[in-house]
PDB file of C-alpha atoms and ligand atoms in Angstrom:
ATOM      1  CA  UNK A 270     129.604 128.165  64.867  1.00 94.00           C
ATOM      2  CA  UNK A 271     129.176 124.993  66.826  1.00 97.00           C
ATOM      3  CA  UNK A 272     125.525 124.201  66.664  1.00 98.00           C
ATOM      4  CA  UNK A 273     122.755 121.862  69.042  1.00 98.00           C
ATOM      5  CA  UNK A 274     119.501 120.812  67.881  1.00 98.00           C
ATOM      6  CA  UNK A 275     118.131 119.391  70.567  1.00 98.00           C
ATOM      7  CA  UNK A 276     114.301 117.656  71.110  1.00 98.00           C
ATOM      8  CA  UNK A 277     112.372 117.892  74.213  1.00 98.00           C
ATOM      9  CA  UNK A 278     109.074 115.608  74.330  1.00 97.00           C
ATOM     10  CA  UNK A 279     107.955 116.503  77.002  1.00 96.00           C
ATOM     11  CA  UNK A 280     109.558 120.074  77.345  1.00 97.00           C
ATOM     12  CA  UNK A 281     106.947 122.800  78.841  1.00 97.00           C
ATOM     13  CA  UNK A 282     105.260 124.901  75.946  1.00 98.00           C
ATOM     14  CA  UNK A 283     103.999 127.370  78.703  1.00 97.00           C
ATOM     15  CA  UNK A 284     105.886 129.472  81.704  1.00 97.00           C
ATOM     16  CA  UNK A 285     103.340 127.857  84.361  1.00 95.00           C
ATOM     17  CA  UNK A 286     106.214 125.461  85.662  1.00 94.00           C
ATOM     18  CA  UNK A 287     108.010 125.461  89.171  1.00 94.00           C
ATOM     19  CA  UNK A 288     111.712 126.177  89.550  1.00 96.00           C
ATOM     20  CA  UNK A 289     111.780 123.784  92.856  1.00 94.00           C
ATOM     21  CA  UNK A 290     109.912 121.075  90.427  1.00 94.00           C
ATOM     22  CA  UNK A 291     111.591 121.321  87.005  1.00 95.00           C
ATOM     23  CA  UNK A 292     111.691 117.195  86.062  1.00 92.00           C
ATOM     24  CA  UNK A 293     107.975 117.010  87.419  1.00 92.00           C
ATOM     25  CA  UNK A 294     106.113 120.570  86.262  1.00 92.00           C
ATOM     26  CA  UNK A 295     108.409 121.261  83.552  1.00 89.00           C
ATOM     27  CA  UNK A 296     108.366 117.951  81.485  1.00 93.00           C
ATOM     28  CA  UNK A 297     112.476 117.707  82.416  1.00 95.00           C
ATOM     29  CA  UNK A 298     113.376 121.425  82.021  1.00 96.00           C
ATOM     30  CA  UNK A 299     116.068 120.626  83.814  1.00 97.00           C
ATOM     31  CA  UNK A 300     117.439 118.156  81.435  1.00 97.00           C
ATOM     32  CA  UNK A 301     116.795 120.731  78.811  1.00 98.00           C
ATOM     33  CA  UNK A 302     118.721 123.724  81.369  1.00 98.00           C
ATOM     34  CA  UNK A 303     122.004 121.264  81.661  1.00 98.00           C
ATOM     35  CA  UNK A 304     122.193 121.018  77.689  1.00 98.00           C
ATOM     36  CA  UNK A 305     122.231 124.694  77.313  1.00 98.00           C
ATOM     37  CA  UNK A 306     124.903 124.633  80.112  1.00 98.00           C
ATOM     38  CA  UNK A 307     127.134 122.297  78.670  1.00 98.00           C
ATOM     39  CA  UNK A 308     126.286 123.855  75.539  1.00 98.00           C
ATOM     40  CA  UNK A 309     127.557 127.149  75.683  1.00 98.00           C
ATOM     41  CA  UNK A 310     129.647 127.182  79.003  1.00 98.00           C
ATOM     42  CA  UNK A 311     133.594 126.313  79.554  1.00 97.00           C
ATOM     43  CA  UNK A 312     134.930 126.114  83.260  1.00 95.00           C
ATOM     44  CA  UNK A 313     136.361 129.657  82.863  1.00 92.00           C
ATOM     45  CA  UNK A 314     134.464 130.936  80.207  1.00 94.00           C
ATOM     46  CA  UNK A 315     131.530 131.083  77.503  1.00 96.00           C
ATOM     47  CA  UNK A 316     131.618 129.179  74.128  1.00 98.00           C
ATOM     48  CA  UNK A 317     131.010 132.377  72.395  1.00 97.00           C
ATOM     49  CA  UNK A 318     131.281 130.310  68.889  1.00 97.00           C
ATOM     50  CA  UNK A 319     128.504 128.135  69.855  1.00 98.00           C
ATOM     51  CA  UNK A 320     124.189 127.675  69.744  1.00 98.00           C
ATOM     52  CA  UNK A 321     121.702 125.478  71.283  1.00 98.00           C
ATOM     53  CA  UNK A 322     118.064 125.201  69.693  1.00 98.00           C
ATOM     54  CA  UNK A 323     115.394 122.967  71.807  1.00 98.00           C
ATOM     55  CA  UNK A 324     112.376 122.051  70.248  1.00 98.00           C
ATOM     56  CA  UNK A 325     109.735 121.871  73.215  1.00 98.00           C
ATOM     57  CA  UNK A 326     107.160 119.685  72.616  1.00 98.00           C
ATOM     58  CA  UNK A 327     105.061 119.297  75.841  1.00 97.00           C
ATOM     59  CA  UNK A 328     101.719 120.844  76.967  1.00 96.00           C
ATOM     60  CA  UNK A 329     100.409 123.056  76.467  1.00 97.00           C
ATOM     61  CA  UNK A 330     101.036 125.161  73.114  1.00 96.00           C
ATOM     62  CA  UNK A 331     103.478 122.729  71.117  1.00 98.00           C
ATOM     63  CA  UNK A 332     105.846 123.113  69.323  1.00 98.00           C
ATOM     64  CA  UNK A 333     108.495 125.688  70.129  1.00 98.00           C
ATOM     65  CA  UNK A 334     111.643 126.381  69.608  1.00 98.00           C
ATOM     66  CA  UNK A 335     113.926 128.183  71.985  1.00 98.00           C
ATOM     67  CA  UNK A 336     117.386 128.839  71.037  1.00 98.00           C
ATOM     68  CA  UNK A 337     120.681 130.311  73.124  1.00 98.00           C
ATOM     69  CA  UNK A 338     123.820 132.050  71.568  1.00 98.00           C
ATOM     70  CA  UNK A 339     126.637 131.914  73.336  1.00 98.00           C
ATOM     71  CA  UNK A 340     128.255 134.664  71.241  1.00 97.00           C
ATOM     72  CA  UNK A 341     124.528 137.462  72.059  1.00 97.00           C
ATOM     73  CA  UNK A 342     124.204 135.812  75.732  1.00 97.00           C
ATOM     74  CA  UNK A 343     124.366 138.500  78.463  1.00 94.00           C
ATOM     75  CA  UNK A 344     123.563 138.077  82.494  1.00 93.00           C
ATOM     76  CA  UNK A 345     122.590 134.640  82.014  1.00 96.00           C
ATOM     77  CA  UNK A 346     124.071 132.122  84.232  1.00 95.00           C
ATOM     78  CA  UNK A 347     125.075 128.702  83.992  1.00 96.00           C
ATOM     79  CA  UNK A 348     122.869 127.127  86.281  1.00 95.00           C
ATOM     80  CA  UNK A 349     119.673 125.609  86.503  1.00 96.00           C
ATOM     81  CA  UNK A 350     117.883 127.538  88.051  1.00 97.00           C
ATOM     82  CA  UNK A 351     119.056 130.487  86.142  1.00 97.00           C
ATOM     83  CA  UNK A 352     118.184 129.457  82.511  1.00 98.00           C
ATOM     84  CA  UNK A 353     114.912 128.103  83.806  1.00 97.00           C
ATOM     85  CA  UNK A 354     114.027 131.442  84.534  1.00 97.00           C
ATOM     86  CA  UNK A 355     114.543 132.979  81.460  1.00 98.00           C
ATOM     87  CA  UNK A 356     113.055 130.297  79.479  1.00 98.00           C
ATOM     88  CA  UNK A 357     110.061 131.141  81.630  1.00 98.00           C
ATOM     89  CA  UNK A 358     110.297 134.497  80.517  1.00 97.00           C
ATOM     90  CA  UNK A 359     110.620 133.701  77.327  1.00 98.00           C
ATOM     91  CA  UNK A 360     107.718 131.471  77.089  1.00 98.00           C
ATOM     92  CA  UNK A 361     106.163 134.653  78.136  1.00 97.00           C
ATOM     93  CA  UNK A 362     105.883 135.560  75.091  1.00 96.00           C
ATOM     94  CA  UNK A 363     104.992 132.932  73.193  1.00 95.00           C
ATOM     95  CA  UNK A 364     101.934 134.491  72.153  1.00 93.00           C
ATOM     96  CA  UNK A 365     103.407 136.868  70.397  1.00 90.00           C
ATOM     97  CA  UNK A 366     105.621 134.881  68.049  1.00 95.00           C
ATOM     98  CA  UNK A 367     104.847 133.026  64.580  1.00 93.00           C
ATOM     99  CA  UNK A 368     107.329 130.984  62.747  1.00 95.00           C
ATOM    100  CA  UNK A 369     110.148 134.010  62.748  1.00 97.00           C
ATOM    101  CA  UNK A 370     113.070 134.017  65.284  1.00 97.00           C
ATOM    102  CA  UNK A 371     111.401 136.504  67.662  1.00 97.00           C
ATOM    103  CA  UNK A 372     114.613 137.741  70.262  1.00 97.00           C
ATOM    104  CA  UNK A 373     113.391 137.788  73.656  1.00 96.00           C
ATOM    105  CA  UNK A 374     116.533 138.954  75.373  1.00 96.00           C
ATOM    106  CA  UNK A 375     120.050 139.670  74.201  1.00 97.00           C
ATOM    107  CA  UNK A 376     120.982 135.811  72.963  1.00 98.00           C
ATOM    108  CA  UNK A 377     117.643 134.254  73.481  1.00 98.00           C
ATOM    109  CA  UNK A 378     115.052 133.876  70.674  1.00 98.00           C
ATOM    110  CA  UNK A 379     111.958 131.790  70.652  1.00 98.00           C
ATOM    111  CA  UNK A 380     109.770 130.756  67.380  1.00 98.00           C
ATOM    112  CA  UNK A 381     107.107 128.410  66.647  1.00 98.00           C
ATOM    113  CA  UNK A 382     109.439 126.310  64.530  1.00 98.00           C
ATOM    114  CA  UNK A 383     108.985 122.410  64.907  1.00 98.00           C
ATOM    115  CA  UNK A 384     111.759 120.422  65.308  1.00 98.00           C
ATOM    116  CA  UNK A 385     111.050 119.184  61.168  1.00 97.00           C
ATOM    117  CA  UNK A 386     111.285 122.911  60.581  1.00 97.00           C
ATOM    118  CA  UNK A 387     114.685 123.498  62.043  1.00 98.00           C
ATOM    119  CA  UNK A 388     116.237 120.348  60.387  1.00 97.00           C
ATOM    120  CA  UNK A 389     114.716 121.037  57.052  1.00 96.00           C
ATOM    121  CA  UNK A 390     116.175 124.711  57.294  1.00 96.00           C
ATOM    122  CA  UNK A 391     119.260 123.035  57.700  1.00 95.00           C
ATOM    123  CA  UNK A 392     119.314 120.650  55.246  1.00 90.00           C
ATOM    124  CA  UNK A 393     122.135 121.813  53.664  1.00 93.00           C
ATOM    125  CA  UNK A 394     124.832 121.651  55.916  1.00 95.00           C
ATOM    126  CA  UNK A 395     126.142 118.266  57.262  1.00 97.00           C
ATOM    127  CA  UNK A 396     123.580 117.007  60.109  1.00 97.00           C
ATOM    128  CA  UNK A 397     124.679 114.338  62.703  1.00 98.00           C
ATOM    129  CA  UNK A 398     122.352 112.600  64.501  1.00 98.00           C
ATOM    130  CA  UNK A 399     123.445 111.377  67.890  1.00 98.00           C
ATOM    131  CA  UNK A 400     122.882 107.881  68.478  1.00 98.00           C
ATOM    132  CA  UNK A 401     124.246 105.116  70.419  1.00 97.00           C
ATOM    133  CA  UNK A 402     124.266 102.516  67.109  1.00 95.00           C
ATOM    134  CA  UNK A 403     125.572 105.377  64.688  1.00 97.00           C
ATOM    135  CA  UNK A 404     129.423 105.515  63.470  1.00 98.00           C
ATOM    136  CA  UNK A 405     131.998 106.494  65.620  1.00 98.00           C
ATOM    137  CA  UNK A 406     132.754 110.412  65.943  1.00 98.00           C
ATOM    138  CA  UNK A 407     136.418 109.791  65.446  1.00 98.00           C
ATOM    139  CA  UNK A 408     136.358 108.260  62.421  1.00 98.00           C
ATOM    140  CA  UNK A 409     133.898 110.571  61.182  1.00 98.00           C
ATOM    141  CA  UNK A 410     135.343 113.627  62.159  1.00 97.00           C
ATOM    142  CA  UNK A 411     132.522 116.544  62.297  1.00 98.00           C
ATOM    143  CA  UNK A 412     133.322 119.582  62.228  1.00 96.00           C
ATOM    144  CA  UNK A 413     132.353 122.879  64.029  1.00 95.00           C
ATOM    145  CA  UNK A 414     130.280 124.162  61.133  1.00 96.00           C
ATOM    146  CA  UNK A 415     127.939 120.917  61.737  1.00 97.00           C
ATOM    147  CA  UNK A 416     125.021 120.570  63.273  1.00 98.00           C
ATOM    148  CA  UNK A 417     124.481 117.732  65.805  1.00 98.00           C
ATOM    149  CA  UNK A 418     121.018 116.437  66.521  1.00 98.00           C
ATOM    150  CA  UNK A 419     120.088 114.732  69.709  1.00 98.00           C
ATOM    151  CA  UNK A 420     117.213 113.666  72.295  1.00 98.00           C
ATOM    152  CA  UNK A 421     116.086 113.687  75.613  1.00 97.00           C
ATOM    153  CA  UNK A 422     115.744 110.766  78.196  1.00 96.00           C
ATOM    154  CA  UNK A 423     113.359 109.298  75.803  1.00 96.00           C
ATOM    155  CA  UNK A 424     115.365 109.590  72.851  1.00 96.00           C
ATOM    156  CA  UNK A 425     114.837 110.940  69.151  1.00 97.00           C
ATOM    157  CA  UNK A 426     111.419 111.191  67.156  1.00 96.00           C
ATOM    158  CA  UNK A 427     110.769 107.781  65.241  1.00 95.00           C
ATOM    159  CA  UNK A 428     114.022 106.571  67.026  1.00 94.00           C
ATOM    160  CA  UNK A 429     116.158 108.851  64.560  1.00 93.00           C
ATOM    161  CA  UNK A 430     114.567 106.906  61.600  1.00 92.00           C
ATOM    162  CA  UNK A 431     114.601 110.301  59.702  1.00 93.00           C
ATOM    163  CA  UNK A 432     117.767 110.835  59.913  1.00 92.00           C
ATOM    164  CA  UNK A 433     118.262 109.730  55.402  1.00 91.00           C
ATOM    165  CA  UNK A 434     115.048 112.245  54.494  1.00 93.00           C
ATOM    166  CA  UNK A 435     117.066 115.278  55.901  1.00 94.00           C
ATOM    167  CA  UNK A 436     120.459 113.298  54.327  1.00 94.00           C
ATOM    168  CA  UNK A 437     121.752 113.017  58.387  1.00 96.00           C
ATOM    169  CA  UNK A 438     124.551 111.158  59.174  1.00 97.00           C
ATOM    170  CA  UNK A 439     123.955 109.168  62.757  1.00 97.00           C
ATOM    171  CA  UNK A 440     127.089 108.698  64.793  1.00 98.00           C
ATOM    172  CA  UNK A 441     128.186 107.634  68.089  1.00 98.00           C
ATOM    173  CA  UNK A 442     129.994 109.455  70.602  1.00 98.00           C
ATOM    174  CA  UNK A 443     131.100 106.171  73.033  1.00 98.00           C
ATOM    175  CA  UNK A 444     130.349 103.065  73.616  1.00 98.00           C
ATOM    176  CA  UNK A 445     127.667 103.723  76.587  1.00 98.00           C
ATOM    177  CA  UNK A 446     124.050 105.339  76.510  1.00 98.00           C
ATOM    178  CA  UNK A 447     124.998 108.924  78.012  1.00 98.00           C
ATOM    179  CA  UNK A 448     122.372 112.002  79.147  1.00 98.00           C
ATOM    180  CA  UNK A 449     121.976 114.520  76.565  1.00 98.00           C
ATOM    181  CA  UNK A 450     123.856 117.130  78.319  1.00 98.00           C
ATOM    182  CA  UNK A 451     127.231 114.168  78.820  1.00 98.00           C
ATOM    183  CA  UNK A 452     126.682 113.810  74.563  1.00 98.00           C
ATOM    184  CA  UNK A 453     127.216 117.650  74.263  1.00 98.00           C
ATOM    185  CA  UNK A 454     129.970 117.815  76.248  1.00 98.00           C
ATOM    186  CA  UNK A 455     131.553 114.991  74.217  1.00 98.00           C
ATOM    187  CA  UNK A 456     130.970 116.052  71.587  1.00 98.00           C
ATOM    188  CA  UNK A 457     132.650 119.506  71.935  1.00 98.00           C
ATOM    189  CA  UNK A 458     135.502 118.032  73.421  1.00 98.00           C
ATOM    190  CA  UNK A 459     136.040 116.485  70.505  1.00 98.00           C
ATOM    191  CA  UNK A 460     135.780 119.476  68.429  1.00 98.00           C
ATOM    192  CA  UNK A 461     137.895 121.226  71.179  1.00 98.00           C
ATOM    193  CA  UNK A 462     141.067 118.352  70.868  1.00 97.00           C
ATOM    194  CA  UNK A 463     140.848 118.347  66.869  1.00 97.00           C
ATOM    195  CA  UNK A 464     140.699 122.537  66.963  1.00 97.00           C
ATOM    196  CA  UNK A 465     137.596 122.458  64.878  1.00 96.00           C
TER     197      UNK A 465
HETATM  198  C1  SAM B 795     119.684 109.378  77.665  1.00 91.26           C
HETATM  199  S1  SAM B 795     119.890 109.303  75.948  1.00 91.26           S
HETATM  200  C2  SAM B 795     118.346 108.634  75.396  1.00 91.26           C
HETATM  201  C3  SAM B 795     118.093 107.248  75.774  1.00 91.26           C
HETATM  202  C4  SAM B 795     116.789 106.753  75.200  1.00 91.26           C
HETATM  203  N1  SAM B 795     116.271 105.744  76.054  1.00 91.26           N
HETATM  204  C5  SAM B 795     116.959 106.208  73.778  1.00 91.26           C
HETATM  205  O1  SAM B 795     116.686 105.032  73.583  1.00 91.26           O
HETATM  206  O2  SAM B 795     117.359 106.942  72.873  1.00 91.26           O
HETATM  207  C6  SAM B 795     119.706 110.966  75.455  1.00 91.26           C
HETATM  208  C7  SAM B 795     120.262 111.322  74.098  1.00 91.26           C
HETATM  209  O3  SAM B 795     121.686 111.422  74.189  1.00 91.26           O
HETATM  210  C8  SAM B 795     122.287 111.024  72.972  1.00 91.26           C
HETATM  211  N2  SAM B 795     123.206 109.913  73.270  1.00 91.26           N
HETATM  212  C9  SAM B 795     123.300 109.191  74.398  1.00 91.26           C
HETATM  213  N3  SAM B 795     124.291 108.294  74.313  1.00 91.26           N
HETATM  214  C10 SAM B 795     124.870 108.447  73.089  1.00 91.26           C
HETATM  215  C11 SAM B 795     125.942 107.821  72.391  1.00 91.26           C
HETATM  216  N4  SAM B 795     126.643 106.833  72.922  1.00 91.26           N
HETATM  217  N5  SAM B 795     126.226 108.265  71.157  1.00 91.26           N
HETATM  218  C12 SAM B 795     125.530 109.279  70.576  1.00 91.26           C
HETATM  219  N6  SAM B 795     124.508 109.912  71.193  1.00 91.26           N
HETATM  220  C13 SAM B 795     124.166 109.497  72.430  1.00 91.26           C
HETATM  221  C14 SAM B 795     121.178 110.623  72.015  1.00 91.26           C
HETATM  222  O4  SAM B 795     120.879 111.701  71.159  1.00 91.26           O
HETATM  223  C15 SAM B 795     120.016 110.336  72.978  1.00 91.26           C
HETATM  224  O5  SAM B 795     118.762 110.560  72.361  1.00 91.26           O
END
């Protein structure tokens, strides 16, 4: 299982935002929308063997954590539009969730995990934190079964500084600063051309 962490700042926290304004009324939803796209979809196909967590962190109930499965996900689409919608729906019911996975829809599950939480519940796999100054992905050679961390158009929380209390490795995927959604797709191409 190929898995995304990824954190929103400004993400929405609250289904009150407008599909025709998602940068403006949804704190970049639509930043968040193209990393579950190039997440879990292939030209042809889904990446049924991979997950995308976002840790929303905007007004007005923060945190939350949304996450996507490509191997559960049914009649979602991968467009913008379409996965803004059901993370509308999904914040929904925000209400009604604690700090359990609550499943919203087949593949979709929202919780009131922080982005701390979900690295700390991982600390015992390998974490990579994406950064432009970390170590080159090929020569450190993930694999699928890692998690990779990464932030929005603002970046990471403390600038990735706590990347040695969860024992995170940081590590570069090219030589340029790329969107989030450009990082995940590097990323699993790499993955994809070692067969990981
Ligand atoms: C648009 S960038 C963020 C730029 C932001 N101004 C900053 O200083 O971090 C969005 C995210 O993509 C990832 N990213 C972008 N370029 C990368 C690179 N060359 N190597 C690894 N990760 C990268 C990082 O996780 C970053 O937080």
């Amino acid at each position: 299982m190929r898995e995304f962490i990824m954190y929103s700042s400004k993400g929405a926290t609250a289904p009150e935002f407008f599909l025709k304004d998602l940068p403006g009324s949804g704190g970049r939803m639509d930043l968040v929308a193209r990393c579950v796209i190039s997440a879990l979809w292939l030209s042809r196909d889904m990446r049924r063997d991979s997950r995308i967590v976002f840790s929303l962190n905007g007004p007005p109930d923060p945190p939350l954590a949304i996450s996507f499965d490509g191997g559960e996900l049914e009649r979602v689409s991968p467009d913008e539009r379409n996965i803004s919608i059901w993370i509308k729906k999904t914040l929904k019911q925000r209400k009604d969730v604690g700090g359990d996975w609550l499943e919203t829809h087949k593949g979709i599950q929202i919780s009131r995990k922080s982005f701390w939480n979900l690295l700390e519940e991982r600390k015992d796999k390998n974490l990579y934190i994406l950064q432009e100054e970390g170590d080159d992905i090929r020569e450190v050679k993930p694999r699928g079964e890692d998690i990779f961390v990464l932030g929005d158009h603002i970046g990471l929380p403390e600038n990735g500084k706590f990347a040695e209390k969860f024992g995170a490795k940081r590590i570069s995927v090219g030589p340029e600063s790329y969107f989030s959604s450009q990082s995940i797709s590097i990323v699993h191409n790499e993955l994809d051309r070692r067969g990981v």
